[in-house]
XYZ file of C-alpha atoms in Angstrom:
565
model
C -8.357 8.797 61.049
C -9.803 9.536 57.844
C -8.377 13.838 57.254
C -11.173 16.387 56.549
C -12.751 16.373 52.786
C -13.402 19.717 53.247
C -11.384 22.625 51.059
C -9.022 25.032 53.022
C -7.036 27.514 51.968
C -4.412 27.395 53.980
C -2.118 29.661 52.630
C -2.414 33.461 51.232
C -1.357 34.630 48.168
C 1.547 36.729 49.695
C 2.992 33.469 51.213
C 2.818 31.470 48.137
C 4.816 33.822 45.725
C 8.512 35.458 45.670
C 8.553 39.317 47.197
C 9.208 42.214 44.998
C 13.197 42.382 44.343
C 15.332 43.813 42.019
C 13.898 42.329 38.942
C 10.611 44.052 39.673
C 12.380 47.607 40.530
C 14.552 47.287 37.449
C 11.912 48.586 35.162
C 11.340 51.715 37.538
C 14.925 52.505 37.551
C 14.747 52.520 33.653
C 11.881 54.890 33.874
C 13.495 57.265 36.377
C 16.501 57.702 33.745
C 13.716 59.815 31.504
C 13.791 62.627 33.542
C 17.750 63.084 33.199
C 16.923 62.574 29.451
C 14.550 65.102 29.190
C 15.866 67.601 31.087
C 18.783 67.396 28.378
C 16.603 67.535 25.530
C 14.659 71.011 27.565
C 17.940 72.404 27.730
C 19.285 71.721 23.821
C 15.562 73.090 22.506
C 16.011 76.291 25.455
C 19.786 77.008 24.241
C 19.242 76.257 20.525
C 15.969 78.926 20.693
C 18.780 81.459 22.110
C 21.575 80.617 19.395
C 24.020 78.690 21.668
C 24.877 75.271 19.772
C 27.992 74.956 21.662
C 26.627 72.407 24.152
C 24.098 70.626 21.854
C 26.811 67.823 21.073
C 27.457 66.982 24.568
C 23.792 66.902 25.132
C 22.782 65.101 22.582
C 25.521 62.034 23.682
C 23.873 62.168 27.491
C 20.484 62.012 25.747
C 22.037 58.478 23.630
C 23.796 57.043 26.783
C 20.830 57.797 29.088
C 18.690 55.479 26.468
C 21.031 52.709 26.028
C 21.216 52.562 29.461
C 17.496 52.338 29.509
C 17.191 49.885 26.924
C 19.900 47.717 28.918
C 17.634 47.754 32.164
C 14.773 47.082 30.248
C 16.034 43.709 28.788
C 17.493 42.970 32.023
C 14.659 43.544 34.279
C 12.372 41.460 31.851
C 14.828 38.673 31.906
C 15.083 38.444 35.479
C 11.255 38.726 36.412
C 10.541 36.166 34.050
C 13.134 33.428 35.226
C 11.232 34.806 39.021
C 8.041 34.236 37.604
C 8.612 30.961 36.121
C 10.498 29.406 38.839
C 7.790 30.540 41.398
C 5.094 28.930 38.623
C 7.312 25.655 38.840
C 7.576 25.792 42.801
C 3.584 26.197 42.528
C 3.281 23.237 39.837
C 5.226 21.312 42.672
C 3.403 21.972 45.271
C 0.355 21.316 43.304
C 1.359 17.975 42.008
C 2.507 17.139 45.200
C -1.063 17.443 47.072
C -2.536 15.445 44.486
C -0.195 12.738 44.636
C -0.395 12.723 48.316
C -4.492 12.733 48.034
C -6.012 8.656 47.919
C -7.096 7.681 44.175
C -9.742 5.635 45.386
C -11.331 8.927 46.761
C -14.655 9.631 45.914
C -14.238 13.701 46.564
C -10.909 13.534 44.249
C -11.054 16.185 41.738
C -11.743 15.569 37.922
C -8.640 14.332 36.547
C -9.349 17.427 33.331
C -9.927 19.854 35.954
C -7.024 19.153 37.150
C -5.091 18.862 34.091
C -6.479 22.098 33.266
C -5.682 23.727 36.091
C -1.742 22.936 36.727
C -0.452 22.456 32.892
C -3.271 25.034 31.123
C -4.463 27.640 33.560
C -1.088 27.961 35.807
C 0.298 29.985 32.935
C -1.092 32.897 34.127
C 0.761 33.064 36.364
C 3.802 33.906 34.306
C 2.538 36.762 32.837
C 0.791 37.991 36.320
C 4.457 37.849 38.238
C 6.533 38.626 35.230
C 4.808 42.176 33.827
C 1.736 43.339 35.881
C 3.677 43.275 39.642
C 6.923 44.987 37.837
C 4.932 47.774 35.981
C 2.257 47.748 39.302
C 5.322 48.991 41.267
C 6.520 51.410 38.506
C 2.894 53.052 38.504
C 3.773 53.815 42.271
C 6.866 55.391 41.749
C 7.648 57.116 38.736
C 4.362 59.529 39.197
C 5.408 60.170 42.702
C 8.759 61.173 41.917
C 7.691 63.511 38.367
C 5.545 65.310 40.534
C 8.430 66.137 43.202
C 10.395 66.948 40.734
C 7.501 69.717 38.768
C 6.169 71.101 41.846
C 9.463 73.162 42.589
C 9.076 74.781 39.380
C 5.344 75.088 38.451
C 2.979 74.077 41.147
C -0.192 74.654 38.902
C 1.212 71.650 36.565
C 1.907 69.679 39.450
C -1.764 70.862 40.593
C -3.301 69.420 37.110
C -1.365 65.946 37.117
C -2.365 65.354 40.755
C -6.390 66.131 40.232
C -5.778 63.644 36.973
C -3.964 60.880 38.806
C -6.441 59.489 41.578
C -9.275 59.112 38.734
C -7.712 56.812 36.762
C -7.072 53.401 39.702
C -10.299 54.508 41.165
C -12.149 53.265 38.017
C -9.516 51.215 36.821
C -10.550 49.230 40.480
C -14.292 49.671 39.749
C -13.219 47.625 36.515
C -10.892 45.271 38.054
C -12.697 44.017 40.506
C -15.366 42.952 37.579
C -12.562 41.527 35.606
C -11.379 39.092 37.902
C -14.861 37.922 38.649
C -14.785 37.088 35.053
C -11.794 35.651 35.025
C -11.935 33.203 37.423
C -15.570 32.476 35.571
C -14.067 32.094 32.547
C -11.257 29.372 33.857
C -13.797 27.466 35.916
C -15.362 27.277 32.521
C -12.363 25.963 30.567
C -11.671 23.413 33.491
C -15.073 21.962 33.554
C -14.534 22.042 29.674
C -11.533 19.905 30.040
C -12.704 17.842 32.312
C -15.898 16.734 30.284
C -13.859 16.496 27.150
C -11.461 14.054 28.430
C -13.668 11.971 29.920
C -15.611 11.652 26.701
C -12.607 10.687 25.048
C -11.820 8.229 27.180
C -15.086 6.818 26.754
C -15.325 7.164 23.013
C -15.795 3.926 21.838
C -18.532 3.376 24.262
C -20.188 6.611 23.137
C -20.092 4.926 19.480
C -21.259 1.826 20.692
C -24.259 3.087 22.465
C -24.917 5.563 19.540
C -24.612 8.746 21.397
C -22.470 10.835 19.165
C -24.885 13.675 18.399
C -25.950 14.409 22.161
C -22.027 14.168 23.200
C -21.038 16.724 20.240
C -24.049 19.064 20.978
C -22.999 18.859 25.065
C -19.196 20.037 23.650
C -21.112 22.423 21.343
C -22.657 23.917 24.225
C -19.979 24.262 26.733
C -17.794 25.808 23.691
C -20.737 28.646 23.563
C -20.101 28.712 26.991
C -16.376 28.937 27.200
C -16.959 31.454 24.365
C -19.494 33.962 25.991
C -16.805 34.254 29.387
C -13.603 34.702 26.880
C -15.653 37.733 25.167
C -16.655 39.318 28.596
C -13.311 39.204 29.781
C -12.251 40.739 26.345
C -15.071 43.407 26.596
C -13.567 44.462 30.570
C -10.195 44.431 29.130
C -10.704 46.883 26.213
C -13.044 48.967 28.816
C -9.813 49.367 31.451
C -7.974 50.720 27.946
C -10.473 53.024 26.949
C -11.231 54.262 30.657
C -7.522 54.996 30.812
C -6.484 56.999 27.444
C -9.816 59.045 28.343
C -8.553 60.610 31.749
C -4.663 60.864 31.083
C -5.230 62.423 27.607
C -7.086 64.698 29.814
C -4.535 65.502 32.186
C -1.644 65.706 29.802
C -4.206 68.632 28.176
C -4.184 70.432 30.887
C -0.802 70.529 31.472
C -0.004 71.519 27.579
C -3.147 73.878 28.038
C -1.515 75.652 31.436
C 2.509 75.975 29.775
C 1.618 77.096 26.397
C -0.787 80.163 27.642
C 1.880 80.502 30.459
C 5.010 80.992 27.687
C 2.126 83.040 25.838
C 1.985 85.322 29.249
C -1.866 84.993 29.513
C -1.619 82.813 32.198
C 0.950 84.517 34.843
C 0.332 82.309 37.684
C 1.667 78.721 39.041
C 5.450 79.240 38.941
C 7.193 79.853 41.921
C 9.704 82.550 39.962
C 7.058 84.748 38.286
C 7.340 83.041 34.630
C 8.925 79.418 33.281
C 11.282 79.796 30.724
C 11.476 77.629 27.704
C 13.510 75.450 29.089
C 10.928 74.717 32.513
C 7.997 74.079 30.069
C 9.722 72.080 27.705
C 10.934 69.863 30.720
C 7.746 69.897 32.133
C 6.067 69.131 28.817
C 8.442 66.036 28.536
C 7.670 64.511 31.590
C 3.616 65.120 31.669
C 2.701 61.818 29.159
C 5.735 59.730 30.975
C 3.088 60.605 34.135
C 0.899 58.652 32.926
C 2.729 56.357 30.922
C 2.874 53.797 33.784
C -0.933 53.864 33.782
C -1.016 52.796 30.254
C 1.234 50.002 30.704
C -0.998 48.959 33.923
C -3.681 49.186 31.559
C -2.384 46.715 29.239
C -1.262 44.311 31.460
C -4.413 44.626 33.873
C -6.112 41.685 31.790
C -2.763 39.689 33.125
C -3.396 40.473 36.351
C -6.997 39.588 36.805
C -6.177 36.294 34.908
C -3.116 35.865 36.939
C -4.955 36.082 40.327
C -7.797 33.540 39.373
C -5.391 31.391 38.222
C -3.359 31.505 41.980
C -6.596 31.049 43.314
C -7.552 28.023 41.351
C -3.829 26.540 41.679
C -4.035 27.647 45.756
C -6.994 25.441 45.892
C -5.601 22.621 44.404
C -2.179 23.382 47.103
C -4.593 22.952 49.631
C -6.324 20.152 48.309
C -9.578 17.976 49.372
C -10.593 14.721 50.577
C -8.627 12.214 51.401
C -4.835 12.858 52.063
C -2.444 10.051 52.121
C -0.035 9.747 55.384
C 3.778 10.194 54.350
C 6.356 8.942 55.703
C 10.503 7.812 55.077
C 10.684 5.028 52.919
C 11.864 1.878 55.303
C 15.190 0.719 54.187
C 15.627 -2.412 51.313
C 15.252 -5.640 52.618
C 15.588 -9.012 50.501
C 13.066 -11.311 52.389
C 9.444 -11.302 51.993
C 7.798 -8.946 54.916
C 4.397 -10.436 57.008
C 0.874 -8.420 56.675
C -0.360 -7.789 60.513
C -4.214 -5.658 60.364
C -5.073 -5.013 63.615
C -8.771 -3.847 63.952
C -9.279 -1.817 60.688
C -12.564 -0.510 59.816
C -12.804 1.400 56.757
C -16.005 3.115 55.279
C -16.295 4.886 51.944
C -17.421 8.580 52.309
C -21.123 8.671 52.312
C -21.999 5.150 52.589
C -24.601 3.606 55.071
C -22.530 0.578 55.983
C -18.747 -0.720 56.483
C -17.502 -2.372 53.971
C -14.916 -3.690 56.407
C -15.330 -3.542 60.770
C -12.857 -4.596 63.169
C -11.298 -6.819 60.631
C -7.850 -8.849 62.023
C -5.720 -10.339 60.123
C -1.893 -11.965 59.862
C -0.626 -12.829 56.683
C 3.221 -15.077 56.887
C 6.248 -13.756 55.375
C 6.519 -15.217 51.771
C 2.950 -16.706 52.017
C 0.849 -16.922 48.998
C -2.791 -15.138 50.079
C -6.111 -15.180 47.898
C -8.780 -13.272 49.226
C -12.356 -14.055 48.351
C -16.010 -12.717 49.612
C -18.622 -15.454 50.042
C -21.405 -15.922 48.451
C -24.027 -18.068 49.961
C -21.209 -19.732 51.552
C -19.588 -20.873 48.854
C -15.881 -18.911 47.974
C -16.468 -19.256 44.127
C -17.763 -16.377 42.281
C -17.948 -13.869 44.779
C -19.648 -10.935 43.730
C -18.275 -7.409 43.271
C -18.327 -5.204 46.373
C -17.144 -7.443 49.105
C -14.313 -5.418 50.223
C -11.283 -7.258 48.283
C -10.109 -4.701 46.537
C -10.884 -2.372 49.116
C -8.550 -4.897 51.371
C -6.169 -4.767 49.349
C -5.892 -1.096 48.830
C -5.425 -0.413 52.403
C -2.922 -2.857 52.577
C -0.878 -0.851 49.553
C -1.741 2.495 51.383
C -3.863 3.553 48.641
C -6.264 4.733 51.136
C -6.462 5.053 55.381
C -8.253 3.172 57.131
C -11.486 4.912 59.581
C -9.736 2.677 62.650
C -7.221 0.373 63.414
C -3.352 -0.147 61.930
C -1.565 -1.742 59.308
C 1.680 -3.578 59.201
C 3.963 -4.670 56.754
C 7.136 -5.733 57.775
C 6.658 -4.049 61.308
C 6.613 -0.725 59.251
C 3.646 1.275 58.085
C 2.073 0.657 54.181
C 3.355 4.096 53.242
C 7.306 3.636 54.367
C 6.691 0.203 52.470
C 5.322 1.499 49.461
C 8.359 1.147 47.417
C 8.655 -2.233 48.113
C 5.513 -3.025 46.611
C 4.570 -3.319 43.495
C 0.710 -3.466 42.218
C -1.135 -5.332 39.554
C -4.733 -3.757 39.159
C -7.454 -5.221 37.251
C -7.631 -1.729 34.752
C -3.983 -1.178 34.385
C -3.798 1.793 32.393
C -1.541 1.819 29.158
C 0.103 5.001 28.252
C 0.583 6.274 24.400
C 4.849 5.045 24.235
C 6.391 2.028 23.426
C 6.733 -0.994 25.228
C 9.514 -0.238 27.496
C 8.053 3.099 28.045
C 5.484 1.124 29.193
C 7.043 -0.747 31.921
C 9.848 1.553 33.059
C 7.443 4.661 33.551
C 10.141 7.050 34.177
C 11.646 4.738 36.479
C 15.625 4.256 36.808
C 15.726 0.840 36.099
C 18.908 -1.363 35.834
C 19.798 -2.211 31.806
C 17.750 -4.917 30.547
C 15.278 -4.673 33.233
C 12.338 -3.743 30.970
C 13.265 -6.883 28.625
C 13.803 -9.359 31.071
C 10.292 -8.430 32.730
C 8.533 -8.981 28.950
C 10.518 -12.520 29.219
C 9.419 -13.376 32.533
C 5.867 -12.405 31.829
C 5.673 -14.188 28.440
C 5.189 -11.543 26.389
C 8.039 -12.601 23.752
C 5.195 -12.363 20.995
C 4.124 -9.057 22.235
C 7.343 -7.475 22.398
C 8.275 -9.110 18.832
C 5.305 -8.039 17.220
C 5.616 -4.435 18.711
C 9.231 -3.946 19.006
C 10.372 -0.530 19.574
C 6.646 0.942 17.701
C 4.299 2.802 19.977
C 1.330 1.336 21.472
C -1.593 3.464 21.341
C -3.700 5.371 24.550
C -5.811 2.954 26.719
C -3.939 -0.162 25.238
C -5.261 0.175 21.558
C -3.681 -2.947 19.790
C -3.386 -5.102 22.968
C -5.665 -7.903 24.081
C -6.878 -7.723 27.594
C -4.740 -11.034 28.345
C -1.623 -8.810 26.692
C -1.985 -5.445 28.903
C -2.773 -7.545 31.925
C 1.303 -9.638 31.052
C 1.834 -6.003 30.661
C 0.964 -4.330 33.949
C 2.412 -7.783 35.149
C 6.249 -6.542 33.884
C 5.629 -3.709 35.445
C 5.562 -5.013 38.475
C 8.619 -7.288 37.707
C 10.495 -4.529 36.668
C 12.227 -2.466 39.552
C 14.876 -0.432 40.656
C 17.775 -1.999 42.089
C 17.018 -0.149 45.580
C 13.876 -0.799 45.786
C 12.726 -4.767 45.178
C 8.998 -5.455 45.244
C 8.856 -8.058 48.283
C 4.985 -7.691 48.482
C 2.837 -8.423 45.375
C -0.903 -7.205 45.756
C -2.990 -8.478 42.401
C -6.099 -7.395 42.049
C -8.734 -9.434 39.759
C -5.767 -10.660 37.564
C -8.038 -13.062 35.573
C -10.777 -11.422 35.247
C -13.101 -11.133 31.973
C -9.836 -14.073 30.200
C -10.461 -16.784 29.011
C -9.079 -20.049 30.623
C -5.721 -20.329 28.556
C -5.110 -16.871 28.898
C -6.021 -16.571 32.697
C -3.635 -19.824 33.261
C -0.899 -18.164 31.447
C -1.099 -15.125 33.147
C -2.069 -17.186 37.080
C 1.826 -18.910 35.563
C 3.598 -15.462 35.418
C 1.966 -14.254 38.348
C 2.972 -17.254 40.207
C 6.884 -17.034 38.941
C 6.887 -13.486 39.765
C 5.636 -14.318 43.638
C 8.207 -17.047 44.172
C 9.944 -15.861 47.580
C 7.751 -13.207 47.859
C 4.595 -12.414 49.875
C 1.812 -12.321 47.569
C -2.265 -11.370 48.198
C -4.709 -11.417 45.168
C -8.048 -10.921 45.486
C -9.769 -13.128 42.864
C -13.413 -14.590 41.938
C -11.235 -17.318 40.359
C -11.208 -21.125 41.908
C -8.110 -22.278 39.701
C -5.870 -18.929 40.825
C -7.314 -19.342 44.632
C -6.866 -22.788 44.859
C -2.633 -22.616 43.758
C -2.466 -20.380 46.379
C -1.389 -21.463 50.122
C -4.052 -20.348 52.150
C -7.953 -18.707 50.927
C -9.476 -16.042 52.830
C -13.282 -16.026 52.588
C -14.298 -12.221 53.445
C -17.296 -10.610 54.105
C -18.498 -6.850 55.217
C -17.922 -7.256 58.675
C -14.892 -9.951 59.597
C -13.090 -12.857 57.919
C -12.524 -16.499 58.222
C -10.004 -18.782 56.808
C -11.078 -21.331 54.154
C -8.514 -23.219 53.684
């Protein structure tokens, strides 16, 4: 059965990323190591202000080693939470690429292939800066004022009094502005995807845009999604520098008070709020020293808050993509490498796109030999020549490739299922898509293919004049430079190129000969016939030559089949 098109999250955010460890408390430990330091540096100023210098050395190396020390854990804990952060982006990426891979491309929910672009390669960086700084300096903020306070009250509680009526002010509004911010944030990416998404298509497109003369309504459409894009980028901008401004208002406040309070206290106008009667020079120096490191967390949070409420839209966007929508492609083992040709058995499938009023296929059965030669056709007034677009062949054939499940009914190759024989197939689509890269590029995609592989497919599809007039040079996006007889010998290699683990015993052509002329669509119905030989092959074809040099024609039509031959 067809899996649900609609979109479920179906993981939270706390399950998707690493927990806080070490590399996040590292930075809190460095800021904990302050307080030693400044209690040294309260002590040198309190025993220099009575004469004593005899110390001052010592204290002055504890103040040096207590920062290098610091410095160390600094550089450490930001190397460690970003090799976190970016493995748990890659693991994300992953899982990401995975779900779309796994989702049919003959889908009609399937997500914009710039959205999606956007969204794992573009947007997913967020995330690095999200994991890396905001959760290390988000647990800081919750220790390092906790402890400064313990460690003030015992000696002033009136200072400890004026940082605690300070503190809860500043991540009340600082969440007031947050929750805004990420609003906007996630705004702003949806933005830049859609963005994305319309730009590439355009380019794709191009030279039909030029063609049809619409130049000027495509650049003013860009023009106005840049506007867009632009107006979203300078709200997020305008939150950010309000979270700054919010927060250097209320902790210069606090750090006032506290000056305020110890300098009339030394002053003795102020003789209340120590526990011993009066704080020496020493106390309110220390305390002094400490009162801006209160806050200084907050200002670091501050700063990285624009991180964070990037960060979490782009989770969110990256969580939806995990979770994915529409149709979802069954997995299974791959079925071990066999050298003989496997039999097609479809046993009752039905198949009907989403939305449509009618089948394009019901209840269809269907046995195909091992090694047999297959063209499938849709009649048209009876006659198997021509048949027009939309009878279900290359629907047929994409269920047989596992491209897509079917509504009812089973499929199988070999005895096996089309997704454990997958990499046994290989696939020759009427728009084979040509990547910018060379030749060889070209056919070996990335695959591990055994030496001369990629060659010996150019020889066996007849593309000796291609390959000599392109050699090693790149061959631009789309197939710029290539006739359509050339990329069609092209996506032929590809198929005639494979690993040695994994032979192609099933060919499925789709429209190979389509839109060629006659010499070049019996040149490439030759190479498509010397790549089948001992294989199983099924084309679906409008073309009498190619369906009449193969063994048996299927005439198909919306609702069954019948053999013509």
């Amino acid at each position: 059965m067809r899996h649900s098109r609609s979109v479920h999250v179906q993981r939270s955010r706390n399950e998707t990323l690493p927990q806080a460890g070490g590399a996040d408390l590292l930075p809190s430990l460095s800021s904990l190591l302050w307080l030693p330091q400044a209690l040294l540096i309260a002590m040198a100023v309190g025993a220099m202000a009575s004469g004593h210098f005899d110390a001052l050395p010592y204290q002055a190396m504890g103040v040096l080693a207590l920062g290098a020390l610091r410095a160390w854990l600094d550089a450490l804990g930001a190397r460690l939470s970003f090799q976190a952060a970016r493995a748990a982006l890659t693991d994300l990426r992953a899982a990401a690429l995975a779900r779309l891979l796994a989702s049919s491309p003959l889908d009609r929910d399937r997500q914009e292939s710039g959205a999606a672009a956007s969204i794992i390669a573009e947007q997913a960086e967020a995330v690095v800066p999200y994991l890396a700084r905001f959760r290390p300096i988000r647990c800081k903020a919750t220790i390092l004022p906790l402890v400064i306070v313990a460690v003030v009250f015992p000696l002033s509680w009136a200072a400890a009094l004026a940082l605690l009526i300070s503190l809860p002010v500043i991540p009340l509004f600082m969440a007031l502005i947050g929750w805004r911010a990420e609003a906007t944030s996630r705004a702003q990416m949806v933005e830049l995807g859609q963005m994305n998404a319309f730009l590439l298509e355009r380019l794709r497109g191009l030279a039909t845009i030029r063609g049809l003369g619409a130049t000027a309504r495509t650049t003013a459409a860009i023009h106005t999604h840049a506007e867009t894009l632009r107006e979203k980028t300078m709200a997020v901008l305008r939150i950010a520098f309000m979270t700054s401004a919010v927060l250097e208002l209320f902790s210069a406040l606090g750090v006032a008070m506290v000056a305020v309070y110890v300098g009339f206290h030394l002053l003795g106008d102020l003789n209340f709020g120590a526990w011993g009667g009066q704080l020496s020079l020493t106390q309110g120096m220390f305390i002094l020293l400490l009162a801006p490191h209160f806050f200084e967390p907050m200002r670091e949070l501050s700063a990285v808050w624009h991180d964070r409420a990037n960060g979490e839209a782009a989770l969110a966007a990256l969580q939806i993509q995990i979770a994915g929508a529409g149709t979802q492609l069954p997995s299974a083992p791959p079925a071990p490498a066999s050298p003989t040709a496997p039999a097609v058995h479809l046993d009752q499938v039905s198949f009907r796109h989403s939305g449509a009023d009618k089948p394009v296929l019901q209840a269809l059965s269907l046995k195909i030999a091992a090694g047999e030669h297959v063209a499938i056709m849709a009649p048209s007034g009876g006659v198997a020549i021509m048949a027009p677009s939309g009878g279900g062949k290359s629907t047929l054939l994409a269920l047989i490739a596992g491209l897509v499940p079917p509504d009812q009914g089973a499929i199988y190759i070999a005895g096996q299922t089309p997704a454990q024989m997958r990499q046994h197939m290989a696939w020759i689509g009427q728009d084979p898509h040509i990547f910018a890269g060379t030749l060889a590029q070209n056919i070996s995609l990335g695959r591990d293919l055994p030496p001369g592989a990629a060659a010996q497919a150019m020889a066996d599809a007849q593309m000796q004049r291609v390959a000599a007039l392109h050699g090693s040079g790149p061959i631009g996006e789309g197939g710029y430079g290539l006739s359509g007889g050339e990329v069609l010998r092209l996506s032929l290699a590809r198929a005639m190129a494979r690993p040695a683990d994994h032979p192609a015993m099933l060919l499925l052509a789709d429209e190979p000969t389509a839109h060629l002329d006659p010499t070049t669509a019996a040149e490439v119905t030759h190479s498509l016939l010397r790549a089948a030989k001992g294989k199983t092959l099924i084309t679906a074809t409008h073309d009498p030559v190619l369906a009449a040099k193969m063994d048996r024609i299927i005439q198909l039509d919306p609702i069954g089949m019948e053999d013509a031959a």
